[in-house]
PDB file of C-alpha atoms in Angstrom:
ATOM      1  CA  GLU A   1     113.961 297.586-105.507  1.00 68.00           C
ATOM      2  CA  ALA A   2     112.946 294.839-103.081  1.00 80.00           C
ATOM      3  CA  GLY A   3     111.634 291.699-104.710  1.00 93.00           C
ATOM      4  CA  VAL A   4     108.677 289.559-103.752  1.00 97.00           C
ATOM      5  CA  THR A   5     109.083 288.328-100.204  1.00 97.00           C
ATOM      6  CA  GLN A   6     107.436 285.293 -98.681  1.00 98.00           C
ATOM      7  CA  SER A   7     107.220 284.088 -95.111  1.00 97.00           C
ATOM      8  CA  PRO A   8     107.899 281.801 -93.496  1.00 98.00           C
ATOM      9  CA  THR A   9     110.642 280.117 -95.507  1.00 97.00           C
ATOM     10  CA  HIS A  10     109.761 276.745 -94.058  1.00 97.00           C
ATOM     11  CA  LEU A  11     106.651 275.528 -92.287  1.00 98.00           C
ATOM     12  CA  ILE A  12     106.050 272.155 -90.695  1.00 98.00           C
ATOM     13  CA  LYS A  13     102.532 271.059 -89.841  1.00 98.00           C
ATOM     14  CA  THR A  14     100.671 267.867 -89.108  1.00 97.00           C
ATOM     15  CA  ARG A  15      97.646 266.444 -90.871  1.00 97.00           C
ATOM     16  CA  GLY A  16      94.424 268.288 -90.127  1.00 97.00           C
ATOM     17  CA  GLN A  17      96.095 271.508 -89.039  1.00 98.00           C
ATOM     18  CA  GLN A  18      95.827 274.849 -90.793  1.00 98.00           C
ATOM     19  CA  ALA A  19      98.663 276.754 -92.483  1.00 98.00           C
ATOM     20  CA  THR A  20      98.973 280.449 -93.285  1.00 98.00           C
ATOM     21  CA  LEU A  21     101.506 281.659 -95.811  1.00 98.00           C
ATOM     22  CA  ARG A  22     102.267 285.314 -96.478  1.00 98.00           C
ATOM     23  CA  CYS A  23     103.462 287.281 -99.474  1.00 98.00           C
ATOM     24  CA  SER A  24     104.558 290.880-100.008  1.00 98.00           C
ATOM     25  CA  PRO A  25     104.592 291.949-103.660  1.00 96.00           C
ATOM     26  CA  ILE A  26     107.009 294.308-105.319  1.00 95.00           C
ATOM     27  CA  SER A  27     106.131 297.912-104.538  1.00 94.00           C
ATOM     28  CA  GLY A  28     103.612 299.199-107.075  1.00 91.00           C
ATOM     29  CA  HIS A  29     102.412 295.753-108.132  1.00 92.00           C
ATOM     30  CA  THR A  30      98.705 295.196-107.614  1.00 92.00           C
ATOM     31  CA  SER A  31      98.359 291.586-108.750  1.00 91.00           C
ATOM     32  CA  VAL A  32      99.413 288.619-106.656  1.00 93.00           C
ATOM     33  CA  TYR A  33      99.431 284.997-107.805  1.00 93.00           C
ATOM     34  CA  TRP A  34      99.845 281.809-105.804  1.00 95.00           C
ATOM     35  CA  TYR A  35     101.241 278.535-107.150  1.00 94.00           C
ATOM     36  CA  GLN A  36     101.857 275.102-105.731  1.00 95.00           C
ATOM     37  CA  GLN A  37     104.925 273.166-106.833  1.00 93.00           C
ATOM     38  CA  ALA A  38     105.087 269.613-105.589  1.00 90.00           C
ATOM     39  CA  LEU A  39     108.475 267.892-105.678  1.00 84.00           C
ATOM     40  CA  GLY A  40     109.633 267.301-109.241  1.00 76.00           C
ATOM     41  CA  LEU A  41     106.536 268.817-110.789  1.00 78.00           C
ATOM     42  CA  GLY A  42     105.701 272.042-112.588  1.00 83.00           C
ATOM     43  CA  LEU A  43     103.857 274.995-111.137  1.00 87.00           C
ATOM     44  CA  GLN A  44     100.150 274.530-110.535  1.00 89.00           C
ATOM     45  CA  PHE A  45      98.150 277.769-110.504  1.00 89.00           C
ATOM     46  CA  LEU A  46      96.214 278.271-107.270  1.00 93.00           C
ATOM     47  CA  LEU A  47      94.845 281.796-106.990  1.00 92.00           C
ATOM     48  CA  TRP A  48      95.044 285.255-108.522  1.00 91.00           C
ATOM     49  CA  TYR A  49      94.234 288.429-106.596  1.00 92.00           C
ATOM     50  CA  ASP A  50      94.085 291.931-107.944  1.00 90.00           C
ATOM     51  CA  GLU A  51      92.988 295.109-106.195  1.00 90.00           C
ATOM     52  CA  GLY A  52      91.779 293.072-103.234  1.00 92.00           C
ATOM     53  CA  GLU A  53      89.531 290.789-105.252  1.00 92.00           C
ATOM     54  CA  GLU A  54      89.937 287.120-106.157  1.00 92.00           C
ATOM     55  CA  ARG A  55      90.062 287.135-109.971  1.00 88.00           C
ATOM     56  CA  ASN A  56      90.520 283.463-110.676  1.00 86.00           C
ATOM     57  CA  ARG A  57      91.425 280.183-109.042  1.00 88.00           C
ATOM     58  CA  GLY A  58      92.908 276.967-110.261  1.00 88.00           C
ATOM     59  CA  ASN A  59      91.593 273.452-109.838  1.00 87.00           C
ATOM     60  CA  PHE A  60      92.062 273.182-106.074  1.00 93.00           C
ATOM     61  CA  PRO A  61      89.539 272.364-103.326  1.00 96.00           C
ATOM     62  CA  PRO A  62      87.911 275.144-101.277  1.00 96.00           C
ATOM     63  CA  ARG A  63      90.167 274.454 -98.297  1.00 97.00           C
ATOM     64  CA  PHE A  64      92.744 276.466-100.249  1.00 97.00           C
ATOM     65  CA  SER A  65      91.782 280.094 -99.821  1.00 97.00           C
ATOM     66  CA  GLY A  66      93.355 283.468 -99.425  1.00 96.00           C
ATOM     67  CA  ARG A  67      92.969 287.177 -99.449  1.00 97.00           C
ATOM     68  CA  GLN A  68      94.680 290.345-100.523  1.00 97.00           C
ATOM     69  CA  PHE A  69      95.022 293.272 -98.174  1.00 97.00           C
ATOM     70  CA  PRO A  70      94.720 296.996 -98.977  1.00 96.00           C
ATOM     71  CA  ASN A  71      98.522 297.247 -99.165  1.00 95.00           C
ATOM     72  CA  TYR A  72      98.403 294.466-101.830  1.00 96.00           C
ATOM     73  CA  SER A  73     100.136 291.906 -99.640  1.00 97.00           C
ATOM     74  CA  SER A  74      98.465 288.535 -99.623  1.00 98.00           C
ATOM     75  CA  GLU A  75      97.848 285.521 -97.476  1.00 98.00           C
ATOM     76  CA  LEU A  76      97.244 281.912 -98.506  1.00 98.00           C
ATOM     77  CA  ASN A  77      95.381 279.692 -96.075  1.00 98.00           C
ATOM     78  CA  VAL A  78      95.256 275.938 -96.312  1.00 98.00           C
ATOM     79  CA  ASN A  79      92.797 274.201 -93.995  1.00 97.00           C
ATOM     80  CA  ALA A  80      92.564 270.563 -92.994  1.00 98.00           C
ATOM     81  CA  LEU A  81      96.075 269.849 -94.220  1.00 98.00           C
ATOM     82  CA  GLU A  82      96.719 266.579 -96.029  1.00 97.00           C
ATOM     83  CA  LEU A  83     100.005 264.805 -96.694  1.00 96.00           C
ATOM     84  CA  GLU A  84      99.794 265.644-100.406  1.00 95.00           C
ATOM     85  CA  ASP A  85      99.770 269.357 -99.571  1.00 97.00           C
ATOM     86  CA  SER A  86     103.499 269.111 -98.944  1.00 97.00           C
ATOM     87  CA  ALA A  87     105.043 271.357-101.576  1.00 96.00           C
ATOM     88  CA  LEU A  88     106.802 274.607-102.343  1.00 96.00           C
ATOM     89  CA  TYR A  89     104.236 277.413-102.427  1.00 97.00           C
ATOM     90  CA  LEU A  90     105.265 280.265-104.658  1.00 96.00           C
ATOM     91  CA  CYS A  91     103.908 283.769-104.782  1.00 96.00           C
ATOM     92  CA  ALA A  92     104.343 286.110-107.728  1.00 94.00           C
ATOM     93  CA  SER A  93     103.340 289.682-108.424  1.00 93.00           C
ATOM     94  CA  SER A  94     102.905 291.730-111.548  1.00 90.00           C
ATOM     95  CA  LEU A  95     102.530 295.373-112.378  1.00 84.00           C
ATOM     96  CA  TRP A  96      99.080 295.418-113.908  1.00 69.00           C
ATOM     97  CA  GLY A  97      95.850 293.803-112.847  1.00 57.00           C
ATOM     98  CA  VAL A  98      95.224 292.279-116.229  1.00 53.00           C
ATOM     99  CA  VAL A  99      97.556 289.483-117.195  1.00 53.00           C
ATOM    100  CA  SER A 100      98.943 290.684-120.458  1.00 59.00           C
ATOM    101  CA  ASN A 101     102.494 291.553-121.260  1.00 72.00           C
ATOM    102  CA  GLN A 102     103.594 292.225-117.718  1.00 80.00           C
ATOM    103  CA  PRO A 103     105.776 289.328-116.553  1.00 85.00           C
ATOM    104  CA  GLN A 104     105.377 287.812-113.142  1.00 88.00           C
ATOM    105  CA  HIS A 105     108.056 288.255-110.505  1.00 92.00           C
ATOM    106  CA  PHE A 106     108.368 285.371-108.079  1.00 95.00           C
ATOM    107  CA  GLY A 107     109.447 285.015-104.492  1.00 96.00           C
ATOM    108  CA  ASP A 108     111.500 282.014-103.400  1.00 95.00           C
ATOM    109  CA  GLY A 109     108.541 280.313-101.793  1.00 96.00           C
ATOM    110  CA  THR A 110     107.456 278.700 -98.576  1.00 97.00           C
ATOM    111  CA  ARG A 111     108.335 275.038 -98.179  1.00 96.00           C
ATOM    112  CA  LEU A 112     105.338 273.425 -96.464  1.00 97.00           C
ATOM    113  CA  SER A 113     105.909 269.984 -95.015  1.00 97.00           C
ATOM    114  CA  ILE A 114     103.053 267.907 -93.647  1.00 97.00           C
ATOM    115  CA  LEU A 115     103.949 265.177 -91.161  1.00 94.00           C
TER     116      LEU A 115
ATOM    117  CA  LEU B   1      93.462 277.802-123.095  1.00 50.00           C
ATOM    118  CA  ALA B   2      96.850 278.062-124.696  1.00 56.00           C
ATOM    119  CA  LYS B   3      98.662 274.867-123.785  1.00 77.00           C
ATOM    120  CA  THR B   4     102.404 274.571-124.195  1.00 86.00           C
ATOM    121  CA  THR B   5     104.616 271.601-124.989  1.00 90.00           C
ATOM    122  CA  GLN B   6     108.352 271.500-124.328  1.00 94.00           C
ATOM    123  CA  PRO B   7     111.002 268.767-124.277  1.00 96.00           C
ATOM    124  CA  ILE B   8     111.337 267.287-120.814  1.00 94.00           C
ATOM    125  CA  SER B   9     115.112 267.490-120.775  1.00 96.00           C
ATOM    126  CA  MET B  10     118.126 268.594-122.815  1.00 97.00           C
ATOM    127  CA  ASP B  11     121.891 268.220-122.453  1.00 97.00           C
ATOM    128  CA  SER B  12     124.653 270.447-123.737  1.00 97.00           C
ATOM    129  CA  TYR B  13     128.192 271.542-123.012  1.00 97.00           C
ATOM    130  CA  GLU B  14     129.783 274.712-121.764  1.00 97.00           C
ATOM    131  CA  GLY B  15     130.330 277.303-124.466  1.00 97.00           C
ATOM    132  CA  GLN B  16     127.644 275.911-126.774  1.00 97.00           C
ATOM    133  CA  GLU B  17     124.500 277.663-127.933  1.00 97.00           C
ATOM    134  CA  VAL B  18     121.334 276.006-126.663  1.00 98.00           C
ATOM    135  CA  ASN B  19     117.926 276.294-128.297  1.00 98.00           C
ATOM    136  CA  ILE B  20     114.776 275.201-126.462  1.00 97.00           C
ATOM    137  CA  THR B  21     111.576 275.088-128.472  1.00 96.00           C
ATOM    138  CA  CYS B  22     108.067 275.435-127.099  1.00 94.00           C
ATOM    139  CA  SER B  23     104.902 274.564-129.034  1.00 93.00           C
ATOM    140  CA  HIS B  24     101.708 276.539-128.425  1.00 88.00           C
ATOM    141  CA  ASN B  25      99.392 275.626-131.268  1.00 86.00           C
ATOM    142  CA  ASN B  26      96.285 277.437-130.031  1.00 83.00           C
ATOM    143  CA  ILE B  27      97.891 280.689-129.015  1.00 85.00           C
ATOM    144  CA  ALA B  28      95.439 283.595-129.023  1.00 82.00           C
ATOM    145  CA  THR B  29      95.858 287.013-130.576  1.00 84.00           C
ATOM    146  CA  ASN B  30      96.347 288.700-127.188  1.00 79.00           C
ATOM    147  CA  ASP B  31      98.895 286.188-125.884  1.00 83.00           C
ATOM    148  CA  TYR B  32     102.512 287.002-125.187  1.00 87.00           C
ATOM    149  CA  ILE B  33     105.194 284.336-124.829  1.00 90.00           C
ATOM    150  CA  THR B  34     107.323 284.477-121.706  1.00 91.00           C
ATOM    151  CA  TRP B  35     110.227 282.293-120.623  1.00 94.00           C
ATOM    152  CA  TYR B  36     111.299 281.705-117.042  1.00 95.00           C
ATOM    153  CA  GLN B  37     114.306 279.988-115.459  1.00 97.00           C
ATOM    154  CA  GLN B  38     114.086 278.101-112.182  1.00 95.00           C
ATOM    155  CA  PHE B  39     116.837 276.761-109.942  1.00 95.00           C
ATOM    156  CA  PRO B  40     116.084 274.191-107.229  1.00 89.00           C
ATOM    157  CA  SER B  41     114.239 275.578-104.201  1.00 86.00           C
ATOM    158  CA  GLN B  42     113.921 279.012-105.790  1.00 91.00           C
ATOM    159  CA  GLY B  43     111.140 280.823-107.563  1.00 93.00           C
ATOM    160  CA  PRO B  44     111.216 281.151-111.356  1.00 94.00           C
ATOM    161  CA  ARG B  45     113.059 284.136-112.782  1.00 95.00           C
ATOM    162  CA  PHE B  46     111.925 286.073-115.838  1.00 93.00           C
ATOM    163  CA  ILE B  47     114.265 285.630-118.813  1.00 96.00           C
ATOM    164  CA  ILE B  48     112.586 287.129-121.845  1.00 95.00           C
ATOM    165  CA  GLN B  49     109.227 287.919-123.388  1.00 93.00           C
ATOM    166  CA  GLY B  50     108.019 288.444-126.929  1.00 93.00           C
ATOM    167  CA  TYR B  51     104.983 288.711-129.159  1.00 92.00           C
ATOM    168  CA  LYS B  52     106.366 288.110-132.649  1.00 90.00           C
ATOM    169  CA  THR B  53     109.609 287.926-134.666  1.00 91.00           C
ATOM    170  CA  LYS B  54     112.764 288.223-132.570  1.00 95.00           C
ATOM    171  CA  VAL B  55     113.545 289.684-129.190  1.00 95.00           C
ATOM    172  CA  THR B  56     117.019 289.878-127.684  1.00 95.00           C
ATOM    173  CA  ASN B  57     118.276 290.944-124.280  1.00 95.00           C
ATOM    174  CA  GLU B  58     121.544 290.583-122.422  1.00 94.00           C
ATOM    175  CA  VAL B  59     121.019 286.921-121.564  1.00 94.00           C
ATOM    176  CA  ALA B  60     118.902 285.334-124.328  1.00 97.00           C
ATOM    177  CA  SER B  61     117.092 285.633-127.613  1.00 97.00           C
ATOM    178  CA  LEU B  62     113.545 284.609-128.410  1.00 97.00           C
ATOM    179  CA  PHE B  63     112.514 283.638-131.911  1.00 97.00           C
ATOM    180  CA  ILE B  64     108.828 283.550-132.821  1.00 96.00           C
ATOM    181  CA  PRO B  65     107.742 282.552-136.355  1.00 96.00           C
ATOM    182  CA  ALA B  66     104.981 284.366-138.200  1.00 95.00           C
ATOM    183  CA  ASP B  67     102.264 281.865-137.227  1.00 94.00           C
ATOM    184  CA  ARG B  68     103.281 282.171-133.529  1.00 94.00           C
ATOM    185  CA  LYS B  69     102.512 278.501-132.915  1.00 93.00           C
ATOM    186  CA  SER B  70     105.954 277.901-131.487  1.00 94.00           C
ATOM    187  CA  SER B  71     108.829 279.830-130.013  1.00 95.00           C
ATOM    188  CA  THR B  72     112.510 279.125-129.465  1.00 97.00           C
ATOM    189  CA  LEU B  73     114.576 280.329-126.543  1.00 98.00           C
ATOM    190  CA  SER B  74     118.221 280.670-127.504  1.00 98.00           C
ATOM    191  CA  LEU B  75     120.939 280.775-124.833  1.00 97.00           C
ATOM    192  CA  PRO B  76     124.327 281.770-126.271  1.00 95.00           C
ATOM    193  CA  ARG B  77     127.524 280.220-124.895  1.00 94.00           C
ATOM    194  CA  VAL B  78     126.020 278.426-121.926  1.00 97.00           C
ATOM    195  CA  SER B  79     127.887 277.788-118.697  1.00 97.00           C
ATOM    196  CA  LEU B  80     127.417 275.292-115.866  1.00 97.00           C
ATOM    197  CA  SER B  81     125.309 277.870-114.029  1.00 96.00           C
ATOM    198  CA  ASP B  82     122.702 277.718-116.779  1.00 97.00           C
ATOM    199  CA  THR B  83     121.709 274.252-115.570  1.00 98.00           C
ATOM    200  CA  ALA B  84     118.088 274.823-114.551  1.00 97.00           C
ATOM    201  CA  VAL B  85     114.481 274.199-115.534  1.00 96.00           C
ATOM    202  CA  TYR B  86     113.138 276.490-118.241  1.00 97.00           C
ATOM    203  CA  TYR B  87     109.423 277.195-118.571  1.00 94.00           C
ATOM    204  CA  CYS B  88     107.558 278.603-121.516  1.00 92.00           C
ATOM    205  CA  LEU B  89     104.362 280.432-120.557  1.00 88.00           C
ATOM    206  CA  VAL B  90     101.771 281.824-122.896  1.00 84.00           C
ATOM    207  CA  GLU B  91     100.191 284.675-120.989  1.00 70.00           C
ATOM    208  CA  ALA B  92      96.600 285.356-121.887  1.00 59.00           C
ATOM    209  CA  GLY B  93      95.513 288.945-121.845  1.00 50.00           C
ATOM    210  CA  GLY B  94      92.397 289.559-119.804  1.00 45.00           C
ATOM    211  CA  GLY B  95      92.341 286.464-117.693  1.00 52.00           C
ATOM    212  CA  ALA B  96      94.197 283.750-115.842  1.00 54.00           C
ATOM    213  CA  ASP B  97      93.707 280.988-118.393  1.00 56.00           C
ATOM    214  CA  GLY B  98      97.290 281.299-119.437  1.00 53.00           C
ATOM    215  CA  LEU B  99      98.718 280.898-115.945  1.00 68.00           C
ATOM    216  CA  THR B 100      99.485 277.270-116.572  1.00 71.00           C
ATOM    217  CA  PHE B 101     103.118 276.327-116.467  1.00 77.00           C
ATOM    218  CA  GLY B 102     104.007 273.000-117.996  1.00 74.00           C
ATOM    219  CA  LYS B 103     106.659 270.773-116.479  1.00 80.00           C
ATOM    220  CA  GLY B 104     109.363 272.772-118.210  1.00 92.00           C
ATOM    221  CA  THR B 105     112.624 271.678-119.802  1.00 96.00           C
ATOM    222  CA  HIS B 106     115.398 270.497-117.523  1.00 96.00           C
ATOM    223  CA  LEU B 107     118.588 271.776-119.145  1.00 98.00           C
ATOM    224  CA  ILE B 108     121.797 270.115-117.998  1.00 98.00           C
ATOM    225  CA  ILE B 109     125.103 271.724-118.947  1.00 97.00           C
ATOM    226  CA  GLN B 110     128.224 269.599-118.712  1.00 97.00           C
ATOM    227  CA  PRO B 111     131.879 270.727-118.626  1.00 95.00           C
TER     228      PRO B 111
END
């Protein structure tokens, strides 16, 4: 079974640009979660999508947005990039739409570096 | 919101048993307790999950007391490759309130 895949592995941008990160969940998983992990810090919850709808978002500004496609893959967009957006962006998927006892399965992330 | 508290770091030696405790005083009835392991520049990996009492799999055990306000991850006979950050997550049924990872416990295993 293929795991969660994220692309690109690394992304270098400059301040003010826009970044698009992509995630393919495990086959059969309908929920996709996005996290930001700045260097040396824990995971900060960004967004949760299920069945194409945004179900919840963390405490991040509106320039962080995304969507989930009919095939359950997802895209995270970050507009007007700032230096502090440099981080590892992790995507996870789970089997059910409701977060209950289904653990999340993570990809290995996209390292976004802002110059 | 079920908030978790873990030690920031722990040290142990190869072959020892390691126990990492997580406090979650306001855990809700629907919440499960899940532990993840993360190596540098990788995504977290699921280790074990439980609701109450004891759960054991091929890599770890999870002990949860009757009041469920804490849980203990037990790693038997650790090796150098167990050096990683371990996160305790209380997953809230029905919503994303529980999707808050703390800073985790950095476990360092020495020879």
